[in-house]
mmCIF file of C-alpha atoms in Angstrom:
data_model
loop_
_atom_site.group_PDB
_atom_site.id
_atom_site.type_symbol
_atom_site.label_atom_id
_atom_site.label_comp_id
_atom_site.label_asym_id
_atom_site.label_seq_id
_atom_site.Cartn_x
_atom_site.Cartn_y
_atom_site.Cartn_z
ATOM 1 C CA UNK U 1 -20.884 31.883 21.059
ATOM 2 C CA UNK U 2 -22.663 29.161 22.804
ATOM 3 C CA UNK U 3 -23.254 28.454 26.311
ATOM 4 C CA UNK U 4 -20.156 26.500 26.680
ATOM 5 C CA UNK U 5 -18.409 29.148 24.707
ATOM 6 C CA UNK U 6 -19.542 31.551 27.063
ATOM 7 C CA UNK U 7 -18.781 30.005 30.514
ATOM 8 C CA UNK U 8 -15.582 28.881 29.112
ATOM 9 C CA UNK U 9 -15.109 32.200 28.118
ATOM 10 C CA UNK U 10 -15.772 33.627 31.636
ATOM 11 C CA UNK U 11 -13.733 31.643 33.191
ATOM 12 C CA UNK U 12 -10.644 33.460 31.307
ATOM 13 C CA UNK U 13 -10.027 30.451 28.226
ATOM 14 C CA UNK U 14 -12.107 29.586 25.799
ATOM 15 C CA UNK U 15 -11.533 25.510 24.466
ATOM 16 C CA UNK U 16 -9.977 24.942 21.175
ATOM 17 C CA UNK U 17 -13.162 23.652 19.542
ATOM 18 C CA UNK U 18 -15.100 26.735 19.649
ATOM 19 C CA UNK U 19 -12.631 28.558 17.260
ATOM 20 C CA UNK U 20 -13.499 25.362 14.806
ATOM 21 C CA UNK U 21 -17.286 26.923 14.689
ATOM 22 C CA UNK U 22 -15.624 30.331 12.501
ATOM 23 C CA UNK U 23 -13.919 28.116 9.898
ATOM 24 C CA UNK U 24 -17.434 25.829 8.964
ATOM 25 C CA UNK U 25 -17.081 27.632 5.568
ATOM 26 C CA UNK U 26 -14.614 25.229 5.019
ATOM 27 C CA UNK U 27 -16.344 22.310 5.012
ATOM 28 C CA UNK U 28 -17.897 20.264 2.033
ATOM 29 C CA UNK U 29 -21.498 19.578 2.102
ATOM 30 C CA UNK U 30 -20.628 15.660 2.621
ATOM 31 C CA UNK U 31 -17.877 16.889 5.132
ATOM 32 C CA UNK U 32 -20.886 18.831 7.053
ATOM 33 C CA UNK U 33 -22.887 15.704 6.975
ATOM 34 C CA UNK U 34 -20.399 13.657 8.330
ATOM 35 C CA UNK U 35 -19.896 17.111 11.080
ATOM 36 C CA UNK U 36 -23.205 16.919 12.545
ATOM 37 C CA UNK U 37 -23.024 13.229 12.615
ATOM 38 C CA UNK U 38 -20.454 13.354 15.363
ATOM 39 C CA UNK U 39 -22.905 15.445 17.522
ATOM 40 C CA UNK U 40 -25.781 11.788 17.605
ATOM 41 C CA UNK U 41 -22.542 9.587 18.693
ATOM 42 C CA UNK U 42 -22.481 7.917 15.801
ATOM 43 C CA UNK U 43 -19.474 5.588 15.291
ATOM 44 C CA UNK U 44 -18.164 5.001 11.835
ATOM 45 C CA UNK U 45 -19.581 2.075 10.839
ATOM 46 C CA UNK U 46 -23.299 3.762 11.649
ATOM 47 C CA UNK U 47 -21.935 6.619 9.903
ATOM 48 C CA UNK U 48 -21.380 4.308 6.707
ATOM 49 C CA UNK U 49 -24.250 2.753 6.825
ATOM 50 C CA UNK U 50 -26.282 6.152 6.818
ATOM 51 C CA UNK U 51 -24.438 7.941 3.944
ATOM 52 C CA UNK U 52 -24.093 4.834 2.211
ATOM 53 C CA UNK U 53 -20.623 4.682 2.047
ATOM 54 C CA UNK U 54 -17.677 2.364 3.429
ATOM 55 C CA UNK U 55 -16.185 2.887 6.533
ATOM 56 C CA UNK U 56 -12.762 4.085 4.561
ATOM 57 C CA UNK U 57 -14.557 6.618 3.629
ATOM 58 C CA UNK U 58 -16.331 8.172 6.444
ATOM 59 C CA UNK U 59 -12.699 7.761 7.707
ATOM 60 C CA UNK U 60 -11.358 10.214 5.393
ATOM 61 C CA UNK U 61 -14.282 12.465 5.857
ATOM 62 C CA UNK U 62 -13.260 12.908 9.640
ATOM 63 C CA UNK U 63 -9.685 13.385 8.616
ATOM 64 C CA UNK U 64 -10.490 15.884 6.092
ATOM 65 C CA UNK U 65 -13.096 17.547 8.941
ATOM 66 C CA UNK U 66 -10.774 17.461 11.471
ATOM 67 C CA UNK U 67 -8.315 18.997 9.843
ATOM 68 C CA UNK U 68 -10.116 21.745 8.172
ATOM 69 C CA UNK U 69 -11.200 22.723 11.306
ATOM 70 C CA UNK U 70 -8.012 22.363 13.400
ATOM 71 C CA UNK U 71 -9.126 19.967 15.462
ATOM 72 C CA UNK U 72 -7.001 17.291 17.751
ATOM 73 C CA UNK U 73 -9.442 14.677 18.352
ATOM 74 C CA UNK U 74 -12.590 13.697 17.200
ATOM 75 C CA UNK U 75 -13.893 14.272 21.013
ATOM 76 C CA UNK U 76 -13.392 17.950 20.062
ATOM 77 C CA UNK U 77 -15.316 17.826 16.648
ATOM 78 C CA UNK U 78 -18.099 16.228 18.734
ATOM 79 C CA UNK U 79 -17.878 19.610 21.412
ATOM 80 C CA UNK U 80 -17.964 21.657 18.184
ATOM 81 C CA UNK U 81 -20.926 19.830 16.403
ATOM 82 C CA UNK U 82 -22.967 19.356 19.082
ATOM 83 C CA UNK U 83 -22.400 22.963 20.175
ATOM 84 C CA UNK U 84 -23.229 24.271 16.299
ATOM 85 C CA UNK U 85 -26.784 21.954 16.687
ATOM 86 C CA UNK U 86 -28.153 23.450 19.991
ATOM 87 C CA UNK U 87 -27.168 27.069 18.368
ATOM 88 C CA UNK U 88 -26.760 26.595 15.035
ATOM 89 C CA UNK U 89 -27.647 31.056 14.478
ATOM 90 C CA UNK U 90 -24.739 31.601 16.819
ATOM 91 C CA UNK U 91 -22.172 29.522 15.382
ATOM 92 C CA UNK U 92 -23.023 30.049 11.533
ATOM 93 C CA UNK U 93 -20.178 32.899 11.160
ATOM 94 C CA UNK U 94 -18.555 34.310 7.766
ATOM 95 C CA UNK U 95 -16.264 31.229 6.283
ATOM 96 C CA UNK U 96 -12.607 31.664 7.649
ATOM 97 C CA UNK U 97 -9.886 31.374 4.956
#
């Protein structure tokens, strides 16, 4: 757990986006691109131009992250991936199914 994990955790709830960190494993290498993307603030259209794809697509890329990680709102994912970047050895955990 990260530091925001960990205060969160203290304080007797943890947020939903820290649970996202255990299921990483399901993720698609482009998928974990487009992850740790959210973490620089990147909007879609800088997203696009970076992976060299349309905006449609980095679209479905978010939909397909968000929902493999069961997350609400792509202010979570950006909790989650900025929180795997700062400690990436204590959120890389065993796949979830």
């Amino acid at each position: 757990m990260n530091d925001f994990a960990t205060t969160a955790a203290a304080a007797g709830s943890e947020p939903a986006w820290t649970r996202a960190l255990d299921r990483l494993g399901r993720l698609t290498p482009r998928e974990r691109e487009v992850f740790v993307m959210l973490a620089e603030g990147l909007t879609n259209h800088q997203m696009a131009a970076r992976l060299q794809v349309t905006e449609r697509t980095v679209r479905a890329h978010l939909t397909a992250v968000l929902e493999k990680l069961e997350l609400e709102s792509r202010l979570s994912g950006c909790l989650a991936s900025y929180a795997h970047l700062i400690a990436p050895d204590r959120t890389s955990r065993a796949p979830a199914a």
